[in-house]
Coordinates of C-alpha atoms and ligand atoms in Angstrom, one line a residue:
M20 CA 49.7 -37.6 -14.8
E21 CA 49.3 -39.0 -11.3
E22 CA 48.4 -42.5 -12.5
N23 CA 48.3 -44.1 -9.1
N24 CA 45.6 -42.4 -7.3
I25 CA 43.3 -41.2 -10.1
K26 CA 40.8 -43.8 -11.3
P27 CA 39.6 -43.6 -14.9
S28 CA 36.0 -42.5 -15.2
A29 CA 34.2 -45.4 -16.8
A30 CA 31.3 -43.3 -17.9
S31 CA 30.9 -43.0 -21.6
N32 CA 29.6 -39.9 -23.1
F33 CA 29.0 -38.2 -26.5
I34 CA 32.5 -36.6 -26.4
R35 CA 34.1 -40.0 -26.1
D36 CA 31.9 -41.2 -28.9
F37 CA 33.2 -38.5 -31.2
I38 CA 36.8 -39.3 -30.2
N39 CA 36.2 -43.0 -30.7
E40 CA 34.8 -42.2 -34.2
D41 CA 38.0 -40.2 -35.0
L42 CA 40.2 -43.0 -33.7
E43 CA 38.4 -45.5 -35.8
Q44 CA 39.1 -43.4 -38.9
N45 CA 42.7 -43.1 -37.7
K46 CA 42.4 -39.3 -37.7
N47 CA 45.4 -37.5 -36.1
N48 CA 47.3 -40.8 -36.3
G49 CA 45.4 -42.2 -33.4
K50 CA 46.5 -39.4 -31.1
V51 CA 44.3 -37.6 -28.5
H52 CA 45.5 -34.2 -27.3
T53 CA 43.3 -31.9 -25.3
R54 CA 43.9 -28.6 -23.4
F55 CA 42.4 -26.7 -20.5
P56 CA 42.4 -23.0 -21.6
P57 CA 41.5 -20.7 -18.7
E58 CA 41.6 -16.9 -19.1
P59 CA 43.7 -15.6 -16.2
N60 CA 41.1 -13.0 -15.1
G61 CA 39.9 -14.7 -11.9
Y62 CA 40.3 -17.7 -9.7
L63 CA 39.1 -21.1 -10.9
H64 CA 35.7 -22.4 -9.7
I65 CA 33.9 -25.7 -9.5
G66 CA 32.7 -25.3 -13.1
H67 CA 36.3 -25.1 -14.3
A68 CA 37.0 -28.2 -12.2
K69 CA 34.5 -30.0 -14.4
S70 CA 36.3 -28.8 -17.5
I71 CA 39.7 -29.8 -16.0
C72 CA 38.5 -33.2 -15.1
L73 CA 37.0 -33.7 -18.5
N74 CA 40.1 -32.6 -20.5
F75 CA 42.7 -34.2 -18.3
G76 CA 40.5 -37.2 -17.8
I77 CA 40.1 -37.8 -21.5
A78 CA 43.8 -37.4 -22.1
R79 CA 44.5 -40.0 -19.4
D80 CA 42.0 -42.5 -20.6
Y81 CA 43.1 -42.4 -24.2
N82 CA 46.8 -42.4 -23.4
G83 CA 47.0 -38.9 -24.7
L84 CA 48.2 -35.5 -23.4
C85 CA 46.5 -32.4 -22.0
N86 CA 48.0 -28.9 -22.0
L87 CA 47.5 -26.1 -19.7
R88 CA 47.1 -23.0 -21.7
F89 CA 46.4 -19.4 -20.5
D90 CA 44.0 -17.8 -22.9
D91 CA 45.4 -14.3 -22.3
T92 CA 44.4 -12.2 -25.2
N93 CA 42.7 -9.5 -23.1
P94 CA 45.4 -7.5 -21.3
E95 CA 43.2 -5.3 -19.3
K96 CA 41.6 -7.9 -17.0
E97 CA 44.4 -10.4 -16.7
D98 CA 47.0 -10.7 -14.0
V99 CA 49.8 -13.0 -12.8
E100 CA 48.1 -13.4 -9.4
Y101 CA 45.4 -15.4 -11.4
V102 CA 48.0 -17.3 -13.4
D103 CA 49.7 -18.5 -10.1
S104 CA 46.4 -19.5 -8.5
I105 CA 45.3 -21.4 -11.6
I106 CA 48.6 -23.4 -11.6
E107 CA 48.2 -24.2 -7.9
D108 CA 44.5 -25.2 -8.3
V109 CA 45.0 -27.5 -11.3
R110 CA 47.9 -29.2 -9.6
W111 CA 46.0 -29.6 -6.4
L112 CA 43.1 -31.3 -8.3
G113 CA 45.7 -33.9 -9.1
F114 CA 46.6 -33.1 -12.7
D115 CA 49.9 -32.5 -14.4
W116 CA 50.8 -31.0 -17.7
D117 CA 54.6 -31.9 -17.6
D118 CA 56.3 -29.1 -19.6
R119 CA 53.2 -28.2 -21.6
M120 CA 52.2 -25.0 -20.0
F121 CA 51.5 -22.3 -22.6
Y122 CA 50.2 -18.8 -23.1
A123 CA 48.2 -17.7 -26.0
S124 CA 50.4 -14.6 -25.7
D125 CA 53.4 -16.7 -26.6
Y126 CA 51.9 -17.0 -30.1
F127 CA 51.3 -13.3 -30.7
Q128 CA 54.0 -13.2 -33.4
Q129 CA 52.7 -16.3 -35.2
L130 CA 49.2 -15.0 -34.9
Y131 CA 50.3 -11.7 -36.4
D132 CA 52.1 -13.5 -39.2
F133 CA 49.0 -15.5 -40.0
A134 CA 46.9 -12.3 -40.0
V135 CA 49.3 -10.9 -42.6
Q136 CA 48.8 -14.0 -44.6
L137 CA 45.0 -13.6 -44.4
I138 CA 45.3 -10.0 -45.7
K139 CA 47.6 -11.0 -48.5
E140 CA 45.1 -13.7 -49.6
G141 CA 42.2 -11.2 -49.5
R142 CA 40.6 -12.9 -46.5
A143 CA 40.9 -10.0 -44.1
Y144 CA 40.8 -6.2 -44.3
I145 CA 41.3 -3.1 -42.1
D146 CA 38.1 -1.4 -41.3
S147 CA 38.4 2.3 -40.3
S148 CA 34.7 2.8 -39.4
T149 CA 33.9 4.0 -36.0
P150 CA 32.7 1.4 -33.4
E151 CA 29.2 2.9 -33.8
E152 CA 29.3 2.5 -37.6
I153 CA 30.5 -1.1 -37.3
K154 CA 27.7 -1.8 -34.9
N155 CA 25.2 -0.5 -37.4
Q156 CA 26.7 -2.6 -40.2
K157 CA 26.1 -5.7 -38.2
G158 CA 22.4 -6.1 -39.0
T159 CA 20.2 -8.2 -36.8
P160 CA 19.5 -11.9 -36.5
T161 CA 16.7 -11.5 -39.0
E162 CA 18.2 -8.8 -41.3
P163 CA 21.5 -9.1 -43.2
G164 CA 24.3 -6.7 -42.4
T165 CA 25.8 -4.3 -44.8
N166 CA 29.4 -4.2 -46.2
S167 CA 31.8 -1.7 -44.7
P168 CA 32.9 1.0 -47.1
Y169 CA 36.5 -0.1 -46.3
R170 CA 35.8 -3.7 -47.3
E171 CA 37.5 -3.5 -50.7
R172 CA 40.7 -1.8 -49.7
T173 CA 43.8 -2.9 -51.6
T174 CA 46.1 -5.5 -50.1
E175 CA 48.9 -2.9 -50.0
E176 CA 46.8 -0.4 -48.1
N177 CA 45.6 -3.1 -45.7
L178 CA 49.1 -4.2 -45.1
R179 CA 50.4 -0.7 -44.5
L180 CA 47.6 0.1 -42.1
F181 CA 48.1 -3.2 -40.2
T182 CA 51.8 -2.5 -39.8
E183 CA 51.1 1.0 -38.6
M184 CA 48.6 -0.4 -36.1
R185 CA 51.2 -2.8 -34.8
D186 CA 53.7 0.0 -34.6
G187 CA 51.5 2.1 -32.4
K188 CA 50.7 4.8 -35.0
H189 CA 47.0 4.7 -34.4
E190 CA 44.8 5.1 -31.4
D191 CA 42.5 2.6 -29.8
G192 CA 39.2 2.2 -31.7
T193 CA 40.4 3.9 -34.9
H194 CA 41.0 0.8 -37.0
I195 CA 40.4 -2.9 -36.7
L196 CA 41.3 -6.0 -38.7
R197 CA 38.3 -8.0 -39.8
A198 CA 37.9 -11.3 -41.6
K199 CA 36.2 -11.0 -45.0
I200 CA 33.5 -13.6 -44.8
D201 CA 29.9 -12.7 -45.4
M202 CA 27.9 -9.8 -44.0
A203 CA 24.7 -11.6 -44.9
S204 CA 25.4 -14.8 -43.1
T205 CA 22.6 -16.1 -41.0
N206 CA 25.3 -16.7 -38.3
M207 CA 26.0 -13.2 -36.9
H208 CA 29.5 -14.4 -35.8
M209 CA 30.3 -14.9 -39.5
R210 CA 29.6 -11.3 -40.5
D211 CA 33.1 -10.1 -40.9
P212 CA 34.2 -10.7 -37.3
V213 CA 37.0 -8.7 -35.7
I214 CA 40.4 -10.4 -35.7
Y215 CA 42.6 -7.7 -34.1
R216 CA 41.9 -4.5 -32.2
I217 CA 44.2 -1.8 -31.0
K218 CA 44.6 -1.7 -27.2
K219 CA 47.4 0.4 -25.8
A220 CA 47.6 -1.7 -22.6
T221 CA 50.3 -3.4 -20.8
H222 CA 50.0 -7.2 -20.9
H223 CA 50.9 -9.4 -17.9
N224 CA 53.2 -11.6 -20.1
T225 CA 54.3 -9.5 -23.1
G226 CA 54.5 -6.1 -21.3
D227 CA 54.3 -3.3 -23.8
K228 CA 55.6 -5.3 -26.8
W229 CA 52.2 -5.3 -28.5
C230 CA 49.5 -2.7 -28.8
I231 CA 47.3 -4.8 -31.0
Y232 CA 45.6 -7.9 -29.5
P233 CA 43.9 -10.8 -31.3
M234 CA 40.3 -11.7 -30.5
Y235 CA 39.5 -14.9 -28.7
D236 CA 37.7 -16.4 -31.8
Y237 CA 40.8 -16.0 -33.9
A238 CA 43.5 -16.8 -31.3
H239 CA 41.7 -19.9 -30.0
P240 CA 41.6 -22.2 -33.0
L241 CA 45.1 -21.2 -34.0
S242 CA 46.5 -21.8 -30.5
D243 CA 44.9 -25.2 -30.6
W244 CA 46.5 -25.9 -33.9
F245 CA 50.0 -24.6 -32.8
E246 CA 49.9 -27.1 -29.9
G247 CA 48.7 -30.0 -32.0
I248 CA 45.4 -30.2 -30.1
T249 CA 43.1 -32.9 -31.6
H250 CA 39.9 -32.2 -29.6
S251 CA 39.1 -28.8 -28.4
L252 CA 36.4 -29.1 -25.7
C253 CA 34.5 -26.0 -24.8
T254 CA 31.2 -25.0 -23.3
L255 CA 27.9 -24.7 -25.3
E256 CA 27.9 -21.0 -25.8
F257 CA 30.7 -21.6 -28.4
E258 CA 28.7 -23.9 -30.5
I259 CA 27.6 -21.0 -32.7
H260 CA 31.3 -19.9 -33.0
R261 CA 32.3 -23.3 -34.4
P262 CA 31.9 -22.3 -38.1
L263 CA 34.3 -19.4 -37.4
Y264 CA 36.7 -21.7 -35.6
D265 CA 36.7 -23.9 -38.7
W266 CA 36.8 -21.0 -41.1
F267 CA 40.2 -19.6 -39.8
L268 CA 41.8 -23.0 -40.0
E269 CA 40.6 -23.5 -43.5
A270 CA 41.4 -20.0 -44.7
L271 CA 45.0 -20.5 -43.6
H272 CA 45.1 -23.9 -45.3
L273 CA 46.1 -25.7 -42.1
E274 CA 46.1 -29.5 -42.0
N275 CA 45.5 -31.8 -39.1
R276 CA 42.8 -29.5 -37.8
P277 CA 41.5 -29.7 -34.2
R278 CA 37.9 -30.5 -33.7
Q279 CA 35.8 -28.3 -31.5
I280 CA 33.2 -30.2 -29.4
E281 CA 30.8 -28.4 -27.0
F282 CA 29.4 -29.6 -23.7
A283 CA 27.0 -28.0 -21.1
R284 CA 28.4 -25.8 -18.4
L285 CA 28.1 -26.8 -14.8
N286 CA 25.5 -24.7 -12.9
L287 CA 25.0 -25.3 -9.2
T288 CA 22.0 -24.4 -7.1
Y289 CA 22.5 -21.7 -4.6
T290 CA 25.7 -20.6 -6.3
V291 CA 26.9 -18.0 -8.8
M292 CA 29.6 -19.1 -11.1
S293 CA 30.4 -16.1 -13.3
K294 CA 33.9 -14.8 -12.7
R295 CA 32.6 -11.2 -12.9
K296 CA 30.1 -11.9 -10.1
L297 CA 32.6 -13.7 -8.0
L298 CA 35.0 -10.8 -8.4
E299 CA 32.3 -8.4 -7.2
L300 CA 31.7 -10.5 -4.1
V301 CA 35.4 -10.3 -3.3
Q302 CA 35.9 -6.6 -4.2
E303 CA 32.9 -5.4 -2.3
K304 CA 33.8 -7.6 0.7
Y305 CA 30.7 -9.8 0.8
V306 CA 33.2 -12.5 1.4
S307 CA 36.7 -12.5 2.9
G308 CA 38.5 -13.3 -0.4
W309 CA 38.6 -15.7 -3.3
D310 CA 39.3 -18.4 -0.9
D311 CA 36.4 -17.7 1.5
P312 CA 35.0 -21.1 2.4
R313 CA 31.6 -20.1 1.1
M314 CA 32.9 -19.4 -2.4
P315 CA 32.5 -22.0 -5.2
T316 CA 36.2 -21.4 -6.1
I317 CA 38.6 -24.3 -6.0
C318 CA 40.6 -22.5 -3.3
G319 CA 37.4 -21.8 -1.4
L320 CA 36.4 -25.4 -1.5
R321 CA 39.9 -26.5 -0.5
R322 CA 39.8 -24.2 2.6
R323 CA 36.3 -25.5 3.3
G324 CA 37.7 -29.0 3.6
Y325 CA 36.9 -30.5 0.2
S326 CA 39.5 -33.0 -1.1
P327 CA 40.6 -33.2 -4.7
E328 CA 39.2 -36.7 -4.9
S329 CA 35.8 -35.6 -3.8
I330 CA 35.8 -32.9 -6.5
R331 CA 36.9 -35.4 -9.2
N332 CA 34.2 -37.8 -8.1
F333 CA 31.7 -35.1 -8.2
A334 CA 32.8 -34.2 -11.8
D335 CA 32.4 -37.8 -12.8
K336 CA 28.9 -38.0 -11.3
V337 CA 27.8 -34.9 -13.1
G338 CA 29.1 -36.3 -16.4
V339 CA 28.8 -34.3 -19.6
A340 CA 25.6 -33.3 -21.3
K341 CA 24.6 -31.5 -24.5
R342 CA 22.0 -29.4 -22.7
D343 CA 22.4 -26.8 -19.9
A344 CA 21.0 -27.8 -16.6
M345 CA 21.2 -27.1 -13.0
T346 CA 23.0 -29.5 -10.7
D347 CA 21.9 -29.7 -7.0
V348 CA 24.7 -28.5 -4.7
A349 CA 23.6 -31.4 -2.5
L350 CA 25.4 -33.7 -4.9
L351 CA 28.7 -31.8 -4.3
E352 CA 28.1 -32.0 -0.5
H353 CA 27.4 -35.7 -0.9
S354 CA 30.7 -36.3 -2.7
I355 CA 32.7 -34.9 0.2
R356 CA 30.7 -36.8 2.8
E357 CA 31.3 -40.0 0.9
D358 CA 35.1 -39.3 1.0
L359 CA 35.3 -38.1 4.6
N360 CA 33.0 -40.9 5.9
K361 CA 35.7 -43.3 4.8
N362 CA 38.7 -41.2 5.7
A363 CA 38.1 -38.8 8.5
K364 CA 38.9 -39.5 12.1
R365 CA 35.9 -39.3 14.5
V366 CA 36.6 -36.9 17.3
M367 CA 34.6 -35.3 20.1
A368 CA 34.1 -31.6 20.1
V369 CA 31.6 -29.5 22.0
L370 CA 30.5 -26.4 20.1
N371 CA 28.1 -24.9 22.6
P372 CA 29.4 -26.0 26.0
L373 CA 27.4 -26.8 29.1
K374 CA 29.3 -27.8 32.2
V375 CA 28.6 -31.1 33.9
I376 CA 30.1 -32.1 37.3
I377 CA 30.1 -35.8 38.1
T378 CA 29.6 -35.5 41.9
N379 CA 30.5 -39.1 42.7
Y380 CA 33.6 -39.2 40.6
P381 CA 36.7 -38.6 42.8
E382 CA 38.4 -35.2 42.4
G383 CA 41.7 -35.4 40.7
Q384 CA 41.0 -38.8 39.1
R385 CA 41.6 -39.3 35.4
E386 CA 40.8 -42.3 33.3
E387 CA 41.8 -43.0 29.7
M388 CA 38.8 -44.1 27.7
E389 CA 39.4 -46.1 24.6
T390 CA 37.5 -45.0 21.4
I391 CA 37.8 -46.2 17.8
N392 CA 38.9 -43.6 15.3
N393 CA 36.6 -44.6 12.4
P394 CA 34.0 -47.4 12.5
E395 CA 34.2 -47.5 8.7
D396 CA 37.9 -48.4 8.7
E397 CA 39.4 -50.7 11.3
T398 CA 42.9 -49.9 10.2
M399 CA 42.5 -46.4 11.5
G400 CA 42.8 -47.9 15.0
S401 CA 41.7 -46.3 18.3
R402 CA 42.9 -43.7 20.7
K403 CA 42.5 -42.7 24.4
I404 CA 40.4 -39.9 25.7
P405 CA 40.8 -38.5 29.2
F406 CA 37.7 -38.7 31.5
T407 CA 37.5 -36.5 34.6
R408 CA 35.0 -35.2 37.1
E409 CA 34.3 -32.0 35.1
L410 CA 33.0 -32.3 31.6
Y411 CA 31.5 -30.2 28.8
I412 CA 28.5 -31.5 26.9
E413 CA 26.6 -29.9 24.1
N414 CA 24.1 -27.4 25.4
D415 CA 21.4 -28.9 23.0
D416 CA 21.9 -32.3 24.6
F417 CA 20.2 -31.1 27.8
Q418 CA 16.6 -30.1 28.2
E419 CA 15.3 -29.0 31.6
V420 CA 11.7 -29.8 30.5
P421 CA 12.2 -32.5 27.9
H422 CA 10.1 -32.8 24.8
K423 CA 8.2 -36.0 24.5
K424 CA 10.8 -37.7 22.2
F425 CA 13.9 -36.2 23.8
H426 CA 16.1 -39.1 24.9
R427 CA 19.2 -37.2 26.0
L428 CA 19.9 -35.6 29.3
S429 CA 17.2 -34.1 31.5
P430 CA 16.6 -33.9 35.2
G431 CA 16.3 -37.4 36.7
N432 CA 17.1 -38.9 33.3
E433 CA 20.1 -41.0 32.2
V434 CA 22.2 -40.8 29.1
R435 CA 25.4 -42.5 27.9
L436 CA 28.5 -40.5 27.4
K437 CA 30.1 -41.9 24.3
S438 CA 33.0 -44.3 25.0
A439 CA 32.5 -43.7 28.8
Y440 CA 29.8 -44.1 31.4
I441 CA 26.1 -43.7 31.8
I442 CA 25.3 -40.6 33.8
K443 CA 22.2 -39.3 35.5
C444 CA 21.3 -35.6 36.0
N445 CA 20.4 -34.8 39.6
E446 CA 20.5 -31.1 39.9
V447 CA 20.5 -28.0 37.7
I448 CA 22.5 -25.0 39.0
K449 CA 21.4 -21.6 37.8
N450 CA 22.5 -18.0 38.4
D451 CA 20.3 -15.1 39.7
K452 CA 18.8 -14.6 36.2
G453 CA 17.7 -18.2 35.9
E454 CA 20.4 -19.1 33.4
I455 CA 21.8 -22.6 33.7
L456 CA 25.4 -22.6 34.9
E457 CA 26.1 -26.3 35.3
L458 CA 24.5 -29.7 35.8
R459 CA 25.3 -31.9 38.8
C460 CA 25.3 -35.6 37.7
T461 CA 26.3 -39.0 39.0
Y462 CA 27.9 -41.7 37.0
D463 CA 27.3 -45.5 37.2
P464 CA 30.8 -47.1 37.6
E465 CA 29.4 -50.4 36.3
T466 CA 28.7 -49.0 32.9
K467 CA 32.1 -48.3 31.5
S468 CA 32.2 -48.7 27.7
G469 CA 34.0 -51.8 26.6
S470 CA 33.8 -53.4 30.1
G471 CA 31.1 -55.8 29.1
S472 CA 28.3 -53.8 30.8
T473 CA 25.0 -54.6 29.3
R474 CA 22.9 -51.8 30.7
S475 CA 21.7 -49.5 28.0
V476 CA 19.9 -46.2 27.8
K477 CA 18.2 -44.5 24.9
G478 CA 20.6 -41.7 24.2
T479 CA 24.3 -41.3 23.7
I480 CA 26.0 -37.9 23.6
H481 CA 29.5 -36.6 23.1
W482 CA 31.6 -34.7 25.7
V483 CA 35.1 -33.5 26.5
S484 CA 37.0 -33.3 29.8
I485 CA 37.3 -29.7 30.9
P486 CA 40.8 -29.7 32.4
D487 CA 42.1 -31.4 29.2
A488 CA 40.0 -29.9 26.4
V489 CA 41.5 -27.5 23.9
K490 CA 39.6 -24.3 23.1
A491 CA 38.9 -23.7 19.4
E492 CA 36.9 -21.4 17.2
V493 CA 34.5 -23.1 14.8
R494 CA 33.0 -21.5 11.8
L495 CA 29.7 -22.8 10.5
Y496 CA 28.8 -22.1 6.9
E497 CA 25.5 -22.1 5.2
R498 CA 24.7 -21.6 1.5
L499 CA 25.8 -18.2 0.3
F500 CA 22.5 -17.5 -1.5
T501 CA 18.9 -17.8 -0.3
V502 CA 17.5 -18.9 -3.7
E503 CA 18.2 -21.8 -5.9
D504 CA 19.2 -19.8 -9.0
P505 CA 20.6 -16.5 -7.9
A506 CA 21.8 -15.7 -11.4
G507 CA 18.5 -16.4 -13.0
D508 CA 16.3 -15.0 -10.3
E509 CA 13.8 -12.1 -10.9
E510 CA 15.9 -10.0 -8.6
P511 CA 18.3 -8.3 -10.9
D512 CA 20.9 -7.6 -8.2
F513 CA 22.2 -11.0 -7.2
K514 CA 23.9 -9.5 -4.1
K515 CA 20.4 -8.8 -2.6
L516 CA 20.0 -12.6 -2.5
I517 CA 23.0 -13.2 -0.3
N518 CA 22.1 -15.3 2.8
P519 CA 22.8 -13.0 5.8
H520 CA 23.3 -16.2 8.0
S521 CA 25.9 -17.8 5.7
L522 CA 28.6 -17.6 8.4
E523 CA 28.3 -18.2 12.1
I524 CA 31.4 -18.0 14.3
L525 CA 31.4 -19.9 17.5
E526 CA 34.4 -18.8 19.6
N527 CA 34.0 -20.9 22.7
C528 CA 34.2 -24.5 21.4
F529 CA 36.2 -27.3 23.0
I530 CA 37.9 -30.3 21.5
E531 CA 39.8 -33.4 22.7
P532 CA 43.4 -32.5 23.7
E533 CA 45.0 -34.7 21.1
F534 CA 44.0 -32.2 18.4
S535 CA 45.7 -29.2 19.7
K536 CA 48.5 -30.0 17.2
A537 CA 46.1 -30.5 14.2
K538 CA 47.6 -29.1 11.1
S539 CA 46.1 -26.7 8.6
G540 CA 43.8 -28.6 6.2
E541 CA 43.5 -31.7 8.5
K542 CA 40.0 -33.1 8.4
F543 CA 37.8 -34.6 11.1
Q544 CA 34.3 -35.8 11.8
F545 CA 33.1 -34.1 15.0
V546 CA 30.8 -36.9 16.1
R547 CA 27.1 -36.3 15.7
Q548 CA 27.8 -32.9 14.1
G549 CA 29.5 -33.0 10.8
Y550 CA 32.9 -32.8 9.0
F551 CA 35.3 -30.1 9.9
C552 CA 38.8 -29.1 8.9
V553 CA 41.5 -26.9 10.3
D554 CA 41.6 -23.5 8.7
P555 CA 45.0 -22.2 7.4
L556 CA 44.6 -19.2 9.8
S557 CA 45.0 -21.5 12.8
T558 CA 48.0 -20.8 14.9
G559 CA 49.6 -22.5 17.8
E560 CA 47.6 -20.1 20.0
K561 CA 44.3 -20.3 18.2
L562 CA 42.8 -23.3 16.6
V563 CA 40.2 -22.5 13.9
F564 CA 37.9 -25.1 12.3
N565 CA 35.7 -24.7 9.3
R566 CA 32.6 -26.8 9.0
T567 CA 32.8 -28.5 5.6
V568 CA 29.3 -30.1 5.7
P569 CA 26.9 -31.2 8.4
L570 CA 26.3 -34.9 8.7
K571 CA 22.8 -35.0 7.3
D572 CA 23.0 -35.9 3.7
S573 CA 20.0 -34.6 1.7
W574 CA 21.4 -36.1 -1.5
S575 CA 21.2 -39.8 -0.4
K576 CA 17.6 -39.1 0.4
I577 CA 17.0 -37.9 -3.1
E578 CA 18.8 -40.9 -4.5
K579 CA 16.7 -43.3 -2.5
K580 CA 13.4 -41.8 -3.7
Ligands
LIG21 P1 33.4 -16.3 -17.4 O1 32.4 -16.5 -18.5 O2 32.7 -16.4 -16.1 O3 34.4 -15.2 -17.5 P2 34.8 -18.5 -18.7 O4 33.9 -19.6 -18.8 O5 35.0 -17.6 -19.9 O6 34.3 -17.6 -17.4 P3 37.5 -19.4 -18.9 O7 38.6 -19.1 -18.0 O8 37.5 -18.9 -20.2 O9 36.2 -18.8 -18.1 O10 37.2 -20.9 -18.8 C1 38.2 -21.9 -19.1 C2 37.5 -23.2 -19.5 O11 36.7 -23.6 -18.5 C3 36.7 -23.0 -20.8 O12 37.0 -24.1 -21.6 C4 35.3 -22.9 -20.3 O13 34.5 -23.4 -21.3 C5 35.4 -23.9 -19.1 N1 34.3 -23.5 -18.1 C6 34.1 -22.3 -17.5 N2 33.1 -22.3 -16.7 C7 32.6 -23.6 -16.8 C8 31.4 -24.2 -16.2 N3 30.6 -23.6 -15.4 N4 31.3 -25.5 -16.5 C9 32.1 -26.2 -17.3 N5 33.1 -25.6 -17.9 C10 33.4 -24.3 -17.6
LIG22 MG1 36.2 -17.6 -21.5

């Protein structure tokens, strides 16, 4: 674990209370061992990040260990592409599992042997009913189920059939292995649940070695036990599976049993988090890929400009709860602003350029203007920005007929150019169609920033020197969905709720020359506009920036209320 840069989260919560309780009773010899168990059937998202921070965070705070385990018991949907991305994303978040990376599929033999033991002890049987019949046996939440006609098969017959299933002698859906529990249980999950099913599918890890695959509810408690997990943290929907989790451990007479503890999933406003839905967005090209900066995936957030620290801080702020709730996406945005406010260099970039000519500034002259890199952090120093006769300013910073409260540039009015001079607009040059081509201004040489000049005007705007500026493409992102809860909305097709304006590409932006060499992932504050980072698609020829977040922080307003 990266002990140096990851701060322990001080927040106490009910999970820590349970663990403290176990430690007081000296359960597990005072050991704490957790795991993060993703199914490699998609890329990780911000909800997983919460689970990762929780599991690895608890291990860190209790001097324990956390494993990475791929829960890969469903061969049809799993893929090594996902395995690789998960490894990369958990590492990037700042966590390390040393040599403890496992696959549930590594345990297929042990899981099989345990299933044989259950059969031998009369705790499991082969059911040869059709899927339809099995469904009908299930009963309903208010009516008990009925026993399968195959429930009382002899041990010998069960063993023979199970071996034949393993050896590929039967087709998918013809037989299953079921736990013999109680078809009348009030908990539907305890009504003789399936342990193994036949699936003649190639597995990403075990290839064609197996054609029977264990169910999650069976594989999970046992994988936890094989790895010596003490606390198995999972999301609330598994609460009702907990009796079954415990049943398998007990039926197999296992000691030092892991304890399952459930917590609420993270749900974010304006976001979908189900892997199935995210996959649909990718496959149907609503987004450019899993790492599209509008996606709530970890790789999407990374490309958008989020730092691992901001995501860890966000997870801490959200905390863990026992009840499902919706978290405001503004809190996530607040977390990255907090980080970048401290750490990002302030630079000047003009996104919608308007040309300004300073008519009284000598042609060919160039001055180096001093500007500080980050007012929040003196140690980040300062840099020089070239000032010349021809500049770009932001189109929005000029109004030909200014609104009442507009204090920026307008005909006859003055404005300060940040870290440079006060200028005055004298003339607006237009083309035949009446479109503004450029502004003719004059500067006041007595007002150079840092020269001790005391003259002040109401507005300050940013600018870049035209002969020096570097052209860049800037991508502005808005929320991907138009409603707060796209998954729970009345509209059944969540894709109808996609925001058509979630991406705006500005191809004609200009930035200070110093940043022509900015590297992929480098983060900046464009003064007055927001936080931006260099997209990995940037090349020496073409600089591309993603807007991480605008400056305005709606969360701090909520906090202050
Ligand atoms: P889906 O249901 O969309 O397929 P999943 O939750 O089953 O996703 P897994 O890969 O099985 O995805 O999840 C790995 C771990 O991350 C599990 O322990 C799961 O409980 C946890 N997790 C998944 N989504 C969230 C979330 N939104 N908030 C917190 N934890 C989550
Ligand atoms: Mg799952």
